[in-house]
Each structure stands twice: as C-alpha cells, then as structure tokens.
Amino acid sequence: MSDTTLRALILLFVFGAALLAADGALQWMRSERGKRRAVNKRLELIAQGADQATVSAKLRRDSLAGAINLPGVLGGPGKRLEKMLRTSGLPHSPAQIAAWMTMAFFGIFLVVTGGTVLAGITVTLGVLVMIAAFAAVVGVALPLFVFARKADRRHKKLMEQFPVALDIFVRGLRAGHPVASALDLLTREMADPIGSEFGLAADEVTYGADLRDALHNMAERCDLDDMRMFVVSLAIQNETGGNLAEILENLSKVIRERASMAMMVRALSSEGRMTGAILTALPLLAFAALFLLNPAFYLDVAGDPAFLTAFAGLILLYLVGFFTIRRMIDLKV
C-alpha cells in the first residue's frame, strides 16, 4: 500500500470519527433541550428539593417589596414599566431591575466623564448633557428595549399555550377530576411559561386561597384577557351552576377564533411592526455605536451655544415619532 493511499485512508477515518462525534454531540444537545422544554421551572425546582414556599418565592414577581412606586405624574409610567417587567418573566423584582439600571446610568456617566477629563476635553454643560444621553441610552433605553421584546415574546407564548391548557382542563373535568385536580394536571403537563403560572395558582390554593382569587392573580400577572374570561366563567358557574366542562369548551372555541383573528392581524401588520421596531431602536444603536467608536464626533460640537436647543428639539422629535409609531402599530383584537 502506497503512502498516498495510507494518508487518504487515515484522513477518511479521521473525518468519519469527527462526523460521528459531531452528530453525537448534536443529538445530546437536542435531547437535553427537549428535556428542558418538557419540564417547567416549578417542577424543576421541586425536583431539586425545594419546598412550595421556596418555589413560590423564586417564581413570584408581584410582592410589595418588588413594586415600583413613583409619585405624581411618574406613577403611570412606573406602573407600566412594572407591568412590562413582570410580563417578561425575569427572575428579579421590578424594583431590583430599576435599581440596576439606575446604577448602570450613573456608573457609565461617571466613567465617561472621567475619561473625557483625562482626554483633555473641556467639560461644559453640553458635554455633560451628551454624556448623560449616552449613559441613558446604554444603561436604560437599550435594556428596556430588550425587556420589551422579551415580554412580547412571553406574552405571545402564553396566548398560544392557553387554549391547549384549557382543552386539557376540560378533558380532566370530563374524565371525572375535580377542579383542583384538573388544575394540578396543568401544572404537571404544561411547559413554561404557563405551566409555572398555573403552578403558582395551585400553590396559592394549597395554602388556603380561594380558587377564583388565585386564578385572578395569575391573569393579572400574565396580563391576558383570555385568562380573565376563564376566571369570569369559573365565577359565574360557581354562583349559578351548570356544566363547567361545556362552558369551558365553548370558551376554548371562542379563544381559538380570537387567536386566529389575532394571528391574521399580526401577519397583516408585521411589516409595520418591524418598521416601527427598527425606527425605534436604530437611532439609539447608531448613537451608542458612534459615540463608542468616535466620541469626538459629538463632544467637539457639544460646546456650541446652539447645541442644547438643537439637541432638545432632536429628542422631542424622536419622542413624537416613537409615540406616533406606537399608536399606529398598537392594534387591538
């Protein structure tokens, strides 16, 4: 056997071994990902030995200590911020996230100001305003944009999962399970995020809360109108009687029709929503990137007497465009 043939065989065997190793690693990653998707966070914490009180404390994000309470006209935006952060499903309280963003803003402001002084640039009011704008974009605006996208994806996932959860609940009732047992079935069969949310409701019932109150709290945490209709249906059936399985089956049909209409509206408005997201994020990203790459581009003109007026007008125009785009793409179904 010639040396050329031997080298070719060795290279072929090495290629085959690398291919098999890569395929094995890919299969293992897929199996691990499937296991993570098949179990929700609540069941994972319980499997690790955590009790129900610890699980509720880790998953719950509506404690009074984590609330954002702002005075006066800031109360409305503060509540909307708190609502958005809770909907995003982050494992930290809204107050903690707000504190971290505040620290990031002041930290970036101090670091950039110190770098400006060391670079020999004269620190004027315009320079400080420009540095504060950069710190606000990097430390506050961009994280909020990421949290908003995360909250939107989680809210969409909840809307997709809820009709399936309702069907499982109805099947459990038709099989003879009581309401509490059918609810516990959802906590074991449904993946995140709705599986953990139903698990929190089941834990509240276990600790003595009324079922209607527990489900109402879940609907408020998820900010889902379909869940609110589900709670209202349970309340009406509890007061007037009737076939709960049939009521919820009809509700499931209505929710699926609403979901179909909502998906149609999202498809028709996808171009406008994408345009709105790009027009909202692109100026901030371009400003932050250009400031990092070439800060003199902004700082050299920040000392001009007309800078503050022009910069304030620029921010005003951006806010007008932002809220106008939001109103145009905020379609209700």
XYZ file of C-alpha atoms in Angstrom:
333
model
C 0.000 0.000 0.000
C 1.442 3.344 -1.051
C 1.931 6.278 1.298
C -0.665 8.329 -0.596
C -3.346 5.648 -0.148
C -2.465 5.271 3.541
C -2.756 9.028 4.116
C -6.103 9.089 2.314
C -7.445 6.252 4.500
C -6.231 7.949 7.690
C -7.850 11.237 6.647
C -11.058 9.375 5.789
C -11.132 7.672 9.205
C -10.428 10.980 10.968
C -13.217 12.672 9.002
C -15.620 9.840 9.845
C -14.728 9.974 13.548
C -15.177 13.764 13.641
C -18.506 13.456 11.843
C -19.766 10.811 14.272
C -18.578 12.861 17.262
C -20.336 15.975 15.950
C -23.525 14.013 15.297
C -23.409 12.518 18.806
C -22.909 15.933 20.373
C -25.790 17.365 18.342
C -28.104 14.537 19.380
C -27.150 15.031 23.032
C -27.813 18.775 22.819
C -31.216 18.137 21.236
C -32.163 15.615 23.916
C -31.095 17.978 26.715
C -33.013 20.833 25.111
C -36.064 18.601 24.816
C -35.822 17.694 28.499
C -35.616 21.350 29.472
C -38.651 22.164 27.352
C -40.648 19.240 28.698
C -40.471 20.413 32.314
C -41.352 23.851 33.633
C -39.345 25.838 36.145
C -41.651 24.987 39.037
C -41.294 21.234 38.567
C -37.556 21.631 38.085
C -37.244 23.462 41.413
C -39.403 20.847 43.142
C -37.251 18.080 41.667
C -34.204 19.809 43.160
C -35.758 19.513 46.633
C -37.250 22.990 47.081
C -40.486 23.250 49.069
C -43.587 25.080 47.868
C -42.787 28.241 49.825
C -39.327 28.486 48.255
C -40.709 27.774 44.783
C -43.364 30.473 45.131
C -40.801 32.972 46.423
C -38.494 32.351 43.445
C -41.191 32.403 40.780
C -43.450 35.134 42.102
C -42.737 38.677 40.968
C -45.647 40.638 42.480
C -44.519 41.067 46.098
C -44.884 44.514 47.679
C -41.131 44.719 48.152
C -40.629 44.463 44.432
C -43.186 47.075 43.417
C -42.218 50.354 41.775
C -43.988 53.262 43.481
C -43.338 56.637 41.874
C -45.065 59.870 42.943
C -47.195 62.208 40.870
C -47.215 62.025 37.100
C -44.496 59.352 37.163
C -46.889 56.862 38.749
C -48.484 55.856 35.428
C -45.218 55.192 33.567
C -43.888 53.430 36.666
C -46.857 51.044 36.720
C -46.487 50.339 33.002
C -42.781 49.656 33.498
C -43.561 47.321 36.389
C -46.190 45.536 34.304
C -43.789 45.095 31.391
C -41.001 43.751 33.605
C -43.329 41.249 35.252
C -44.693 40.079 31.918
C -41.145 39.462 30.687
C -40.800 36.681 33.269
C -37.488 37.865 34.690
C -36.406 36.135 37.922
C -35.796 39.502 39.621
C -38.252 42.007 41.025
C -39.043 45.202 39.081
C -37.517 47.303 41.865
C -34.219 45.403 41.586
C -34.085 45.859 37.820
C -34.900 49.558 38.140
C -32.134 49.928 40.747
C -29.620 48.145 38.498
C -30.491 50.367 35.549
C -30.099 53.449 37.746
C -26.676 52.261 38.919
C -25.691 51.487 35.331
C -26.685 55.008 34.260
C -24.631 56.729 36.966
C -21.720 54.308 36.547
C -21.476 54.920 32.803
C -21.879 58.664 33.319
C -19.030 58.813 35.836
C -16.706 56.598 33.801
C -17.237 58.513 30.555
C -16.939 61.861 32.338
C -13.655 60.753 33.891
C -12.386 59.583 30.511
C -13.363 62.911 28.974
C -11.397 64.835 31.616
C -8.348 62.584 31.166
C -8.545 63.098 27.390
C -8.161 66.851 27.899
C -11.637 67.780 26.620
C -13.227 70.794 28.270
C -16.253 69.690 30.277
C -19.151 72.037 29.548
C -22.871 71.741 30.144
C -23.359 70.475 26.599
C -20.694 67.792 27.086
C -22.348 66.650 30.312
C -25.732 66.518 28.571
C -24.262 64.435 25.739
C -22.589 62.036 28.202
C -25.835 61.759 30.171
C -27.689 60.952 26.940
C -25.171 58.213 26.121
C -25.470 56.777 29.649
C -29.277 56.842 29.408
C -29.253 55.036 26.056
C -26.783 52.309 27.105
C -27.859 51.890 30.717
C -31.632 52.395 30.451
C -33.104 52.611 26.943
C -31.423 49.567 25.360
C -32.160 47.263 28.353
C -35.775 48.428 28.308
C -35.983 47.630 24.597
C -34.643 44.119 25.287
C -37.098 43.634 28.167
C -39.988 44.827 25.992
C -39.107 42.316 23.255
C -38.803 39.563 25.863
C -42.174 40.483 27.386
C -43.787 40.488 23.943
C -42.422 37.019 23.146
C -43.536 35.626 26.509
C -46.997 37.169 26.143
C -47.307 35.638 22.678
C -46.233 32.250 24.053
C -48.872 32.463 26.780
C -51.543 33.248 24.202
C -50.512 30.177 22.193
C -50.424 27.869 25.220
C -53.640 28.911 26.948
C -56.139 27.263 24.512
C -54.178 23.998 24.823
C -54.204 24.301 28.618
C -57.935 24.952 28.542
C -58.527 21.823 26.450
C -56.511 19.735 28.924
C -58.515 21.249 31.768
C -61.802 20.375 30.038
C -60.667 16.802 29.377
C -59.732 16.441 33.028
C -63.199 17.611 34.088
C -64.900 15.232 31.639
C -62.759 12.384 32.993
C -64.239 12.979 36.443
C -61.462 15.013 38.077
C -62.482 17.858 40.418
C -61.440 21.388 39.525
C -58.418 21.408 41.842
C -57.187 18.082 40.460
C -57.636 19.258 36.861
C -55.687 22.406 37.742
C -52.881 20.311 39.217
C -52.836 18.328 35.968
C -51.932 21.513 34.087
C -49.033 22.198 36.443
C -47.526 18.810 35.548
C -48.319 18.633 31.830
C -47.751 22.163 30.547
C -44.345 23.671 29.817
C -43.218 27.162 30.679
C -44.354 29.834 30.929
C -47.963 28.795 31.530
C -47.064 25.659 33.469
C -45.287 27.621 36.189
C -48.075 30.216 36.294
C -50.725 27.542 36.881
C -48.356 26.019 39.435
C -48.281 29.281 41.384
C -52.078 29.373 41.334
C -52.216 25.768 42.577
C -49.789 26.624 45.396
C -51.974 29.550 46.452
C -54.990 27.237 46.610
C -52.937 24.752 48.637
C -52.147 27.474 51.183
C -55.829 28.330 51.571
C -56.558 30.968 48.939
C -59.825 30.869 47.018
C -59.514 29.291 43.571
C -61.084 32.293 41.870
C -58.699 34.706 43.604
C -55.672 32.554 42.729
C -56.645 32.401 39.056
C -57.418 36.136 39.045
C -53.910 36.841 40.365
C -52.495 34.629 37.615
C -54.460 36.518 34.961
C -53.148 39.828 36.290
C -49.564 38.550 36.335
C -49.823 37.321 32.754
C -51.934 40.303 31.583
C -54.028 38.016 29.366
C -57.668 38.768 28.551
C -58.351 35.101 27.762
C -57.403 34.167 31.313
C -59.696 36.872 32.662
C -62.580 35.367 30.672
C -61.646 31.969 32.102
C -61.820 33.343 35.663
C -65.153 35.027 34.968
C -66.545 31.767 33.562
C -65.496 29.880 36.696
C -67.029 32.570 38.915
C -70.352 32.542 37.052
C -70.511 28.744 37.069
C -69.719 28.706 40.795
C -72.617 31.075 41.527
C -75.240 29.821 39.076
C -74.260 26.198 38.460
C -74.184 24.405 35.131
C -71.897 22.138 33.163
C -68.459 23.646 33.671
C -66.831 21.410 31.051
C -69.295 22.547 28.385
C -68.871 26.204 29.360
C -65.095 25.997 29.126
C -65.256 24.046 25.867
C -67.302 26.854 24.294
C -64.853 29.369 25.776
C -61.974 27.442 24.208
C -63.607 27.726 20.788
C -64.072 31.476 21.231
C -60.449 31.887 22.340
C -59.162 29.911 19.356
C -61.207 32.061 16.977
C -59.845 35.201 18.636
C -56.329 33.788 18.402
C -56.826 33.066 14.704
C -58.003 36.618 14.127
C -55.095 37.983 16.181
C -52.566 35.988 14.140
C -54.153 37.280 10.936
C -53.866 40.863 12.192
C -50.242 40.264 13.249
C -49.440 38.859 9.817
C -51.002 41.823 8.037
C -49.292 44.309 10.342
C -45.923 42.545 10.529
C -44.261 44.953 8.122
C -45.438 47.976 10.078
C -44.411 46.456 13.416
C -40.961 45.559 12.107
C -40.562 49.045 10.651
C -41.592 50.535 13.993
C -39.092 48.383 15.891
C -36.274 49.319 13.514
C -37.093 53.036 13.547
C -37.250 52.938 17.349
C -34.032 51.021 18.012
C -31.822 52.106 15.101
C -31.266 55.751 16.211
C -30.333 54.595 19.714
C -27.998 51.875 18.465
C -26.374 54.212 15.926
C -25.884 56.907 18.559
C -24.343 54.476 21.087
C -22.094 52.827 18.489
C -20.841 56.110 17.029
C -20.224 57.539 20.498
C -18.138 54.478 21.413
C -16.171 54.471 18.146
C -15.675 58.215 17.764
C -16.798 60.245 20.816
C -15.179 63.396 19.436
C -17.851 63.429 16.706
C -20.352 64.541 19.371
C -18.160 66.112 22.045
C -16.500 68.559 19.649
C -19.831 70.241 18.901
C -21.308 69.871 22.397
C -19.804 73.207 23.448
C -21.602 75.168 20.745
C -24.206 77.624 22.164
C -26.906 76.237 19.859
C -26.221 72.629 20.838
C -28.577 72.370 23.813
C -31.529 73.814 21.892
C -30.918 71.608 18.871
C -30.389 68.504 20.996
C -33.587 69.131 22.981
C -35.501 69.536 19.709
C -33.985 66.304 18.398
C -35.101 64.379 21.488
C -38.577 65.913 21.215
C -38.886 64.854 17.576
C -37.717 61.339 18.451
C -40.324 61.037 21.213
C -43.073 62.320 18.892
C -42.087 59.743 16.289
C -41.840 56.984 18.898
C -45.317 57.533 20.334
C -46.821 58.052 16.869
C -45.419 54.738 15.650
C -46.608 53.001 18.825
C -50.153 54.241 18.256
C -50.065 53.156 14.608
C -48.935 49.576 15.300
C -50.850 49.019 18.578
C -53.750 47.072 17.090
C -56.377 45.616 19.406
C -58.295 42.455 18.509
